[in-house]
């Protein structure tokens, strides 16, 4: 080489040493003919040095100290199988230490000024940014994902979350005036986005004044350890963030510990349900980001090539190991063949390679277990006769699975129903928008969805009709700290990001801190809870006999159930007595609702819910005002009834009726003032959060002394926000609610929007909590009821709103407001890119 | 392949075939004019001979104007820009591969001068650079023998300079491309446009870069565009390659660009080209993506027969950019498009940057531009 060069140019150019050329690389002229991509690996020297600085061993990070106790397990690189380092699995004693540390730190951290906390978060953001390349390489090595994704997506988003929440910390007292931090938070994060999930969890928790114990996933801990080093550098006070490195046993303890105020979890639905059961009744707040089987709907009006790229970002991003992966392709039948052809063609150009390679589209899956799981699913497909398309070659060493398209597969297949968590796309066709929406919603999950069309009307209608927390129009996997992320249905509850995410880490100031004791007895008799007691026998006549001086019996007006806008006789044909406050007089009787009455009511509610939810807010508001108006007309009668039942006295009874009318006014007002907002994301387009109805909400009112007001306070926010409700009124004082259905009938409330089932609270609560066609359940009662409702609600991951404290319904602070509106809503974030005109050469690419 | 199938351009021996990403036949051609070999490990003999790139036949015969197709075009901006934005992270070439790719880029350059002050002198200087695009010592250091015969794809000039260029390039085999039809605005009468094309051809131009009538495009007069481009093609004759300049920066939307691309191809364009270099916005990656997708759709619609070339022009001035464009061509259209018969850069300063980058590949040191012989 040298000689060749020097011969041709020795006169004009001085001799220099030539850079080393790899002997194994073919001659450049050959490469010129081939025009193939060569290797382009990211340098991992700095990452190796960091691992070495810890002597290749990690443990727990507690109170600002590294504690290396417990047996060690290796950290391996999925891309090569190489052992990168090892980690001591924290024994239980260390978890105790961590929780104590967080509890102690909370005392000072929560009382810091907002500005001080903001400064700390800002410092973390800055330092993360400074070490972004090191973080990227560590994450890529440890998780096996492409360096490009970590560098361009995971790390910048993690940084963004800290900046964003540094902002919330600064203005927290103004923006969250009525709220306070929860306390100590247990956070359990998954392996698919180790650093990003850490950021999603820690940033909002710290910004709102909480302290955390974080447990990274056993297979991906290194970025959390590096984060710990960065926290030291950032000057965060010790104990505000503690990191433990355990397995599922430690995770269980993190949830069970009596000092924990909240559990935040991202992971599988199966584990999510287990956690929902574990925290049931204990006044431990819970947020869950779980699985998904998110649809991507491609209409014939779409830019088909654009939609293909959407799939590349949707299902092949992070090897498909994304909870919101666009794994279910739904294509309009008239373009199905053409579109599938385009997908296949694009898939043939995807490249799979080592995680540090810079010219690949996909790298390694997390481990052999996951790889086999993916393979098993695909084999099921093959067994069912589906067509499997896998054009890509994978490296021979390491843990890889190629991009996969499965066609000729139907809704009945497990491949269509279940989350595969790998780069496997299943394709189905549809004929009409309605069918697309129906297929999209034909899932137990509801995390995200993609919609591809150039027709704005179709895009918006679809986005609002698919039940999912995140909707991408003409895109997929857009994220930003300023927009909440989280699911409907079995994809979990709670949101991360946006203002909506702050509520997950705060509670109203009047609410007490601390867990409720779910005793062993409560747990032991859980199976028999809600079975109901024996029906009462005939007794004295209602009202103690006939009307005064009259020998004739009173005209009986035993109320029936109010279901689907009509009065329905109780299925069991049993009645329950309603006694006066002194217990001496039988005021009346109500139907003893059983499982079938609840079933009928839920059916009616489900029938009414879609139409009611789509009504104009103005219309819903008018109906609520109308109910208030009609109640006002009969205020004396209602006051009398209240006094008869509760013995509160005429004045208090009258006040309760007046407050009920006021409360109806409050929520009628909120009908058109709580619709959502525009989120200020770093996205060229509009990201809008829409507060959608939860769907069908089952409710059980408390049996304290405000039976009308508590009833109104619960049903009004729910129905005004578009939900259909099945409600059990106060078990002790049900008559006033039953009087109300005559008011409802005269107020144009559509049948089925509000269904009233009387009877034993526990019987109704149990049935509601277990019913899969109920989306949320509100229970106001004792700890045992809260426990049983929350535990049973886990079967389909209902949102639960329970309260075992006696509320002062007469106070606005406790009895009405945002808390109820939030519980009545499900936040959907819709991402709509904008633009038709071409960007100039200076555009961001 | 049928007579009007893709130009296997004359003199290029076929040494093998494979299956490309778009399912087309892969043709291996030797030397700088060659296509790609998709199967790694397969060695290709490089003779390095300059084959005559004259197109001996009419390559894209066009097809009837399909207005229904034109109207159904959807080109989503965010989708295009997202793909373009991610490309740099998904594709990169390093070291010897990069050197090879840069040589490929150079072989695809239409080395251009389109200035009011062009004279015979600077055109001759440009032609000399086109024939010797990279300093010989750099090539030697890269083990690229002089027999490899690296040149740029063509030299592109104004009609008045065609004769100068043809004379200067005599014996090099490098074709002269001329802009025509009232470049850059196209705001002259049709008969003058046609006369201009005919004169350029007569003067020896073997490639003609025509400009579209943007007024017709913007008013949706696709029949008008179609008829005009067909006349241009006729005027070019059977042995001249016609590139149609869309002036994308003046078409407003990606959908209009896609529609214009399709209409040009239906009318028989051999290449579609982004820009004159005189618009305020010239070639960009997203607009290239939209046009490449149009090429692919046209190829599909022709029963995988007609391959139309692509030429981004204006604004591509760095070696790094050129690699991105090549990667986009490779991934979107396949390796059969990755050669100067199917792909060109319209550029003036790109060559210099590629040469400096090659210097770095060869010697590990960054070079100053004045160390490179100028065009």
Coordinates of C-alpha atoms in Angstrom, one line a residue, chain B:
Chain B
X1 CA -36.2 -8.7 -20.1
X2 CA -38.2 -7.0 -22.8
X3 CA -36.8 -4.5 -25.1
X4 CA -38.3 -1.6 -23.1
X5 CA -37.4 -3.2 -19.8
X6 CA -34.7 -1.7 -17.7
X7 CA -31.7 -0.5 -19.6
X8 CA -29.0 -3.0 -19.1
X9 CA -26.8 -0.5 -20.3
X10 CA -24.8 -1.2 -23.2
X11 CA -21.6 -3.1 -22.8
X12 CA -22.2 -4.1 -19.3
X13 CA -21.8 -7.8 -19.0
X14 CA -24.1 -9.7 -16.8
X15 CA -22.2 -11.8 -14.4
X16 CA -24.8 -13.1 -12.0
X17 CA -28.2 -12.4 -10.7
X18 CA -30.0 -12.5 -7.4
X19 CA -33.2 -11.4 -5.8
X20 CA -33.3 -7.8 -4.6
X21 CA -35.5 -6.2 -1.9
X22 CA -38.2 -5.3 -4.4
X23 CA -38.0 -8.7 -5.9
X24 CA -36.4 -7.6 -9.1
X25 CA -33.7 -9.3 -10.9
X26 CA -30.3 -8.2 -9.6
X27 CA -27.8 -7.6 -12.3
X28 CA -24.2 -7.6 -11.5
X29 CA -22.2 -5.3 -13.7
X30 CA -18.6 -4.8 -13.5
X31 CA -16.6 -1.7 -12.9
X32 CA -17.9 1.7 -11.7
X33 CA -20.9 1.4 -13.8
X34 CA -22.0 -1.8 -12.1
X35 CA -24.9 -2.7 -10.0
X36 CA -24.7 -4.5 -6.7
X37 CA -24.1 -8.0 -5.6
X38 CA -26.4 -8.8 -2.8
X39 CA -24.8 -12.0 -1.7
X40 CA -21.9 -11.4 0.6
X41 CA -18.9 -13.4 -0.1
X42 CA -19.4 -13.6 -3.9
X43 CA -16.4 -12.0 -5.5
X44 CA -16.8 -9.8 -8.5
X45 CA -14.0 -9.2 -10.9
X46 CA -13.4 -5.6 -11.4
X47 CA -12.1 -4.8 -14.8
X48 CA -12.5 -1.2 -14.3
X49 CA -13.2 -0.5 -17.9
X50 CA -15.3 2.5 -18.8
X51 CA -18.1 1.2 -20.8
X52 CA -20.1 3.5 -23.0
X53 CA -23.0 4.7 -21.0
X54 CA -24.9 5.9 -24.0
X55 CA -28.4 4.6 -23.7
X56 CA -29.0 2.7 -26.8
X57 CA -32.7 2.5 -26.6
X58 CA -35.7 4.1 -25.2
X59 CA -35.8 2.7 -21.7
X60 CA -39.1 3.8 -20.2
X61 CA -41.8 3.7 -22.9
X62 CA -44.3 5.2 -20.5
X63 CA -47.9 4.2 -20.2
X64 CA -51.3 5.8 -20.7
X65 CA -52.1 8.6 -18.2
X66 CA -53.9 7.0 -15.3
X67 CA -55.8 9.9 -13.7
X68 CA -57.5 7.7 -11.2
X69 CA -54.2 6.6 -9.8
X70 CA -52.9 10.2 -9.8
X71 CA -55.9 11.3 -7.8
X72 CA -55.7 8.5 -5.3
X73 CA -52.1 9.4 -4.3
X74 CA -51.6 9.9 -0.6
X75 CA -48.3 11.0 0.7
X76 CA -48.3 11.5 4.4
X77 CA -45.9 14.2 5.6
X78 CA -45.2 13.0 9.1
X79 CA -44.7 9.4 7.8
X80 CA -42.2 10.5 5.2
X81 CA -40.3 12.8 7.5
X82 CA -40.1 10.3 10.3
X83 CA -38.6 7.7 8.0
X84 CA -36.1 10.2 6.7
X85 CA -35.2 11.4 10.2
X86 CA -34.5 7.9 11.4
X87 CA -32.5 6.8 8.4
X88 CA -29.2 8.2 9.6
X89 CA -29.6 6.2 12.8
X90 CA -30.5 3.0 11.1
X91 CA -27.9 3.0 8.3
X92 CA -24.3 4.0 8.3
X93 CA -21.2 2.7 6.6
X94 CA -17.7 2.9 8.0
X95 CA -14.1 2.5 7.0
X96 CA -13.5 0.6 3.7
X97 CA -17.2 0.2 3.2
X98 CA -17.5 3.9 3.4
X99 CA -14.7 4.5 1.0
X100 CA -16.4 2.1 -1.5
X101 CA -19.7 3.9 -1.0
X102 CA -18.1 7.3 -1.6
X103 CA -16.5 6.0 -4.8
X104 CA -20.0 4.9 -5.8
X105 CA -21.4 8.3 -4.9
X106 CA -18.8 9.9 -7.1
X107 CA -19.5 7.6 -10.0
X108 CA -23.1 8.8 -9.8
X109 CA -22.5 12.5 -9.7
X110 CA -23.7 14.7 -12.5
X111 CA -21.0 17.2 -12.1
X112 CA -22.7 20.4 -12.7
X113 CA -22.2 24.0 -13.5
X114 CA -25.3 26.0 -14.3
X115 CA -24.3 29.6 -14.0
X116 CA -24.7 32.8 -15.9
X117 CA -21.0 33.2 -16.0
X118 CA -20.1 29.8 -17.4
X119 CA -17.6 29.9 -20.2
X120 CA -15.8 27.4 -22.2
X121 CA -12.8 27.7 -19.8
X122 CA -14.6 26.7 -16.6
X123 CA -16.6 24.0 -18.4
X124 CA -13.3 22.4 -19.6
X125 CA -11.9 22.6 -16.1
X126 CA -15.1 20.9 -14.8
X127 CA -14.8 18.2 -17.5
X128 CA -11.2 17.5 -16.5
X129 CA -12.4 17.0 -12.9
X130 CA -15.2 14.7 -14.0
X131 CA -12.7 12.5 -15.8
X132 CA -10.3 12.6 -12.8
X133 CA -12.6 13.0 -9.9
X134 CA -10.2 11.8 -7.1
X135 CA -6.5 12.4 -6.6
X136 CA -4.6 9.4 -7.9
X137 CA -2.6 9.0 -4.7
X138 CA -5.8 8.7 -2.6
X139 CA -7.1 6.0 -4.9
X140 CA -3.8 4.2 -4.8
X141 CA -3.8 4.3 -1.0
X142 CA -7.2 2.8 -1.1
X143 CA -5.9 0.1 -3.5
X144 CA -8.1 1.3 -6.3
X145 CA -6.1 0.8 -9.5
X146 CA -6.1 3.4 -12.2
X147 CA -7.6 0.8 -14.5
X148 CA -10.7 1.1 -12.3
X149 CA -11.5 4.2 -14.4
X150 CA -13.4 6.2 -11.9
X151 CA -15.3 9.2 -13.4
X152 CA -18.4 11.1 -12.5
X153 CA -21.6 9.9 -14.0
X154 CA -22.0 12.9 -16.4
X155 CA -21.2 16.5 -16.7
X156 CA -24.3 18.8 -16.6
X157 CA -24.3 22.2 -18.3
X158 CA -26.5 24.8 -19.9
X159 CA -27.4 24.3 -23.6
X160 CA -25.0 26.9 -24.8
X161 CA -22.1 25.0 -23.2
X162 CA -23.0 21.5 -24.5
X163 CA -20.5 21.7 -27.4
X164 CA -17.7 22.9 -25.1
X165 CA -18.4 19.9 -22.8
X166 CA -18.7 17.4 -25.5
X167 CA -15.4 18.5 -27.0
X168 CA -13.7 18.5 -23.6
X169 CA -15.0 15.0 -22.7
X170 CA -14.2 13.5 -26.0
X171 CA -12.7 10.1 -25.5
X172 CA -13.6 9.9 -21.8
X173 CA -16.9 8.2 -22.4
X174 CA -18.5 10.6 -19.9
X175 CA -21.8 11.8 -21.3
X176 CA -22.9 15.4 -21.4
X177 CA -26.2 16.2 -19.9
X178 CA -27.9 19.5 -20.7
X179 CA -30.7 21.2 -19.0
X180 CA -33.4 22.3 -21.4
X181 CA -36.9 23.6 -21.9
X182 CA -36.4 27.0 -20.4
X183 CA -34.4 25.9 -17.4
X184 CA -34.9 26.7 -14.6
X185 CA -38.3 28.3 -14.7
X186 CA -39.8 26.6 -17.8
X187 CA -41.6 29.8 -18.5
X188 CA -41.1 29.8 -22.3
X189 CA -43.3 28.6 -25.1
X190 CA -43.5 25.0 -25.9
X191 CA -42.1 25.3 -29.4
X192 CA -39.0 26.9 -28.0
X193 CA -38.7 24.2 -25.4
X194 CA -38.8 21.5 -28.1
X195 CA -36.4 23.4 -30.3
X196 CA -34.0 23.7 -27.4
X197 CA -34.0 20.0 -26.7
X198 CA -33.4 19.2 -30.4
X199 CA -30.5 21.6 -30.5
X200 CA -28.9 20.1 -27.4
X201 CA -29.2 16.6 -28.8
X202 CA -27.7 17.8 -32.1
X203 CA -24.8 19.4 -30.1
X204 CA -24.1 16.0 -28.6
X205 CA -25.9 16.0 -25.3
X206 CA -26.8 12.4 -24.4
X207 CA -28.9 13.3 -21.4
X208 CA -31.5 16.0 -21.3
X209 CA -32.7 17.4 -18.0
X210 CA -36.1 19.1 -18.7
X211 CA -38.1 21.1 -16.3
X212 CA -41.8 20.6 -15.7
X213 CA -44.3 23.3 -16.2
X214 CA -45.0 24.1 -12.6
X215 CA -48.1 26.1 -13.5
X216 CA -49.7 23.0 -14.9
X217 CA -48.7 20.9 -11.9
X218 CA -50.1 23.4 -9.4
X219 CA -53.3 23.8 -11.3
X220 CA -53.8 20.0 -11.4
X221 CA -53.5 20.0 -15.2
X222 CA -52.0 16.5 -15.3
X223 CA -53.1 15.9 -18.9
X224 CA -51.2 19.0 -19.8
X225 CA -48.1 17.9 -18.0
X226 CA -48.3 14.4 -19.5
X227 CA -48.7 15.7 -23.0
X228 CA -45.9 18.1 -22.7
X229 CA -43.4 15.6 -21.2
X230 CA -44.4 13.1 -23.9
X231 CA -43.4 15.7 -26.5
X232 CA -40.1 16.3 -24.7
X233 CA -39.4 12.7 -24.8
X234 CA -40.1 12.5 -28.5
X235 CA -37.8 15.5 -29.0
X236 CA -35.1 13.7 -27.1
X237 CA -35.3 10.8 -29.4
X238 CA -34.6 7.2 -28.7
X239 CA -30.9 7.4 -27.7
X240 CA -31.1 10.2 -25.2
X241 CA -31.9 9.7 -21.6
X242 CA -34.5 12.2 -20.4
X243 CA -34.5 13.4 -16.8
X244 CA -37.6 15.4 -15.7
X245 CA -37.0 18.0 -13.1
X246 CA -40.0 18.5 -10.9
X247 CA -38.8 21.5 -9.0
X248 CA -40.2 20.0 -5.9
X249 CA -39.5 23.1 -3.9
X250 CA -42.2 24.8 -5.9
X251 CA -44.8 22.1 -5.8
X252 CA -46.0 22.7 -2.2
X253 CA -46.9 19.2 -1.0
X254 CA -45.5 15.7 -1.0
X255 CA -48.7 14.5 -2.7
X256 CA -48.2 16.9 -5.6
X257 CA -44.6 15.8 -5.9
X258 CA -45.7 12.1 -6.0
X259 CA -48.4 12.9 -8.6
X260 CA -45.9 14.9 -10.7
X261 CA -43.5 12.0 -10.4
X262 CA -46.0 9.5 -11.6
X263 CA -47.2 11.6 -14.5
X264 CA -43.6 12.1 -15.7
X265 CA -43.0 8.4 -15.6
X266 CA -46.2 7.7 -17.4
X267 CA -45.1 10.1 -20.1
X268 CA -41.8 8.3 -20.5
X269 CA -39.2 9.9 -18.2
X270 CA -36.0 7.9 -17.8
X271 CA -35.2 9.7 -14.6
X272 CA -37.2 11.9 -12.2
X273 CA -35.2 14.6 -10.6
X274 CA -36.0 16.8 -7.7
X275 CA -34.8 20.3 -8.4
X276 CA -33.1 22.7 -10.7
X277 CA -30.9 23.9 -7.8
X278 CA -32.4 27.3 -8.2
X279 CA -35.5 26.8 -6.0
X280 CA -35.2 27.9 -2.4
X281 CA -35.6 24.3 -1.2
X282 CA -34.0 21.6 -3.3
X283 CA -33.4 17.9 -2.7
X284 CA -34.3 16.6 0.8
X285 CA -34.5 13.1 2.1
X286 CA -38.3 13.0 2.6
X287 CA -39.0 14.4 -0.8
X288 CA -36.6 11.8 -2.2
X289 CA -38.5 9.1 -0.3
X290 CA -41.8 10.2 -1.8
X291 CA -40.3 10.1 -5.3
X292 CA -38.6 6.8 -4.8
X293 CA -41.9 5.3 -3.6
X294 CA -43.5 6.7 -6.8
X295 CA -40.7 5.0 -8.8
X296 CA -41.4 1.7 -7.0
X297 CA -45.1 1.9 -7.5
X298 CA -44.6 2.7 -11.2
X299 CA -42.3 -0.3 -11.5
X300 CA -44.9 -2.5 -9.9
X301 CA -47.6 -1.1 -12.1
X302 CA -45.5 -1.9 -15.2
X303 CA -45.5 -5.5 -14.1
X304 CA -42.0 -5.0 -12.8
X305 CA -40.7 -4.0 -16.2
X306 CA -39.9 -0.3 -16.3
X307 CA -37.3 1.0 -14.0
X308 CA -37.0 4.8 -13.8
X309 CA -33.9 6.4 -12.4
X310 CA -33.8 8.9 -9.6
X311 CA -31.7 12.1 -9.3
X312 CA -31.8 14.3 -6.3
X313 CA -30.3 17.7 -7.1
X314 CA -29.3 20.8 -5.2
X315 CA -28.3 21.0 -1.6
X316 CA -26.4 17.7 -1.4
X317 CA -23.0 18.9 -0.6
X318 CA -21.5 16.6 2.0
X319 CA -20.1 13.1 1.8
X320 CA -22.2 12.1 4.7
X321 CA -25.4 13.2 3.0
X322 CA -24.5 11.3 -0.1
X323 CA -24.2 8.1 1.9
X324 CA -27.6 8.6 3.4
X325 CA -29.1 9.0 -0.1
X326 CA -27.4 5.9 -1.3
X327 CA -28.7 4.0 1.8
X328 CA -32.2 5.3 1.0
X329 CA -31.9 4.1 -2.6
X330 CA -30.6 0.7 -1.4
X331 CA -33.3 0.2 1.1
X332 CA -36.3 1.6 -0.8
X333 CA -35.5 0.6 -4.4
X334 CA -32.9 -2.1 -4.1
X335 CA -29.4 -2.6 -5.3
X336 CA -30.3 -2.5 -9.0
X337 CA -30.9 1.2 -8.6
X338 CA -27.6 1.7 -6.9
X339 CA -25.5 2.7 -9.9
X340 CA -25.2 5.5 -12.3
X341 CA -27.6 4.1 -14.8
X342 CA -30.4 4.4 -12.2
X343 CA -29.2 7.0 -9.8
X344 CA -27.5 10.4 -10.1
X345 CA -26.6 13.2 -7.8
X346 CA -27.0 16.6 -9.3
X347 CA -24.2 18.4 -7.5
X348 CA -21.3 20.7 -7.8
X349 CA -19.6 20.8 -4.5
X350 CA -20.4 17.2 -3.3
X351 CA -17.4 15.8 -5.2
X352 CA -14.9 17.9 -3.3
X353 CA -16.3 16.7 0.0
X354 CA -16.3 13.1 -1.0
X355 CA -12.7 13.5 -2.2
X356 CA -11.7 15.0 1.1
X357 CA -13.5 12.2 3.0
X358 CA -11.7 9.6 0.9
X359 CA -8.5 11.3 1.8
X360 CA -9.4 10.7 5.4
X361 CA -10.2 7.1 4.6
X362 CA -6.9 6.7 2.9
X363 CA -4.6 8.6 5.3
X364 CA -6.5 9.1 8.5
X365 CA -6.2 12.8 8.3
X366 CA -8.7 15.5 7.4
X367 CA -7.8 17.4 4.3
X368 CA -8.2 21.0 3.4
X369 CA -10.1 21.6 0.2
X370 CA -7.3 23.4 -1.5
X371 CA -5.3 20.2 -1.4
X372 CA -7.8 18.8 -3.9
X373 CA -7.6 19.9 -7.5
X374 CA -10.6 22.0 -8.1
X375 CA -13.2 21.7 -10.8

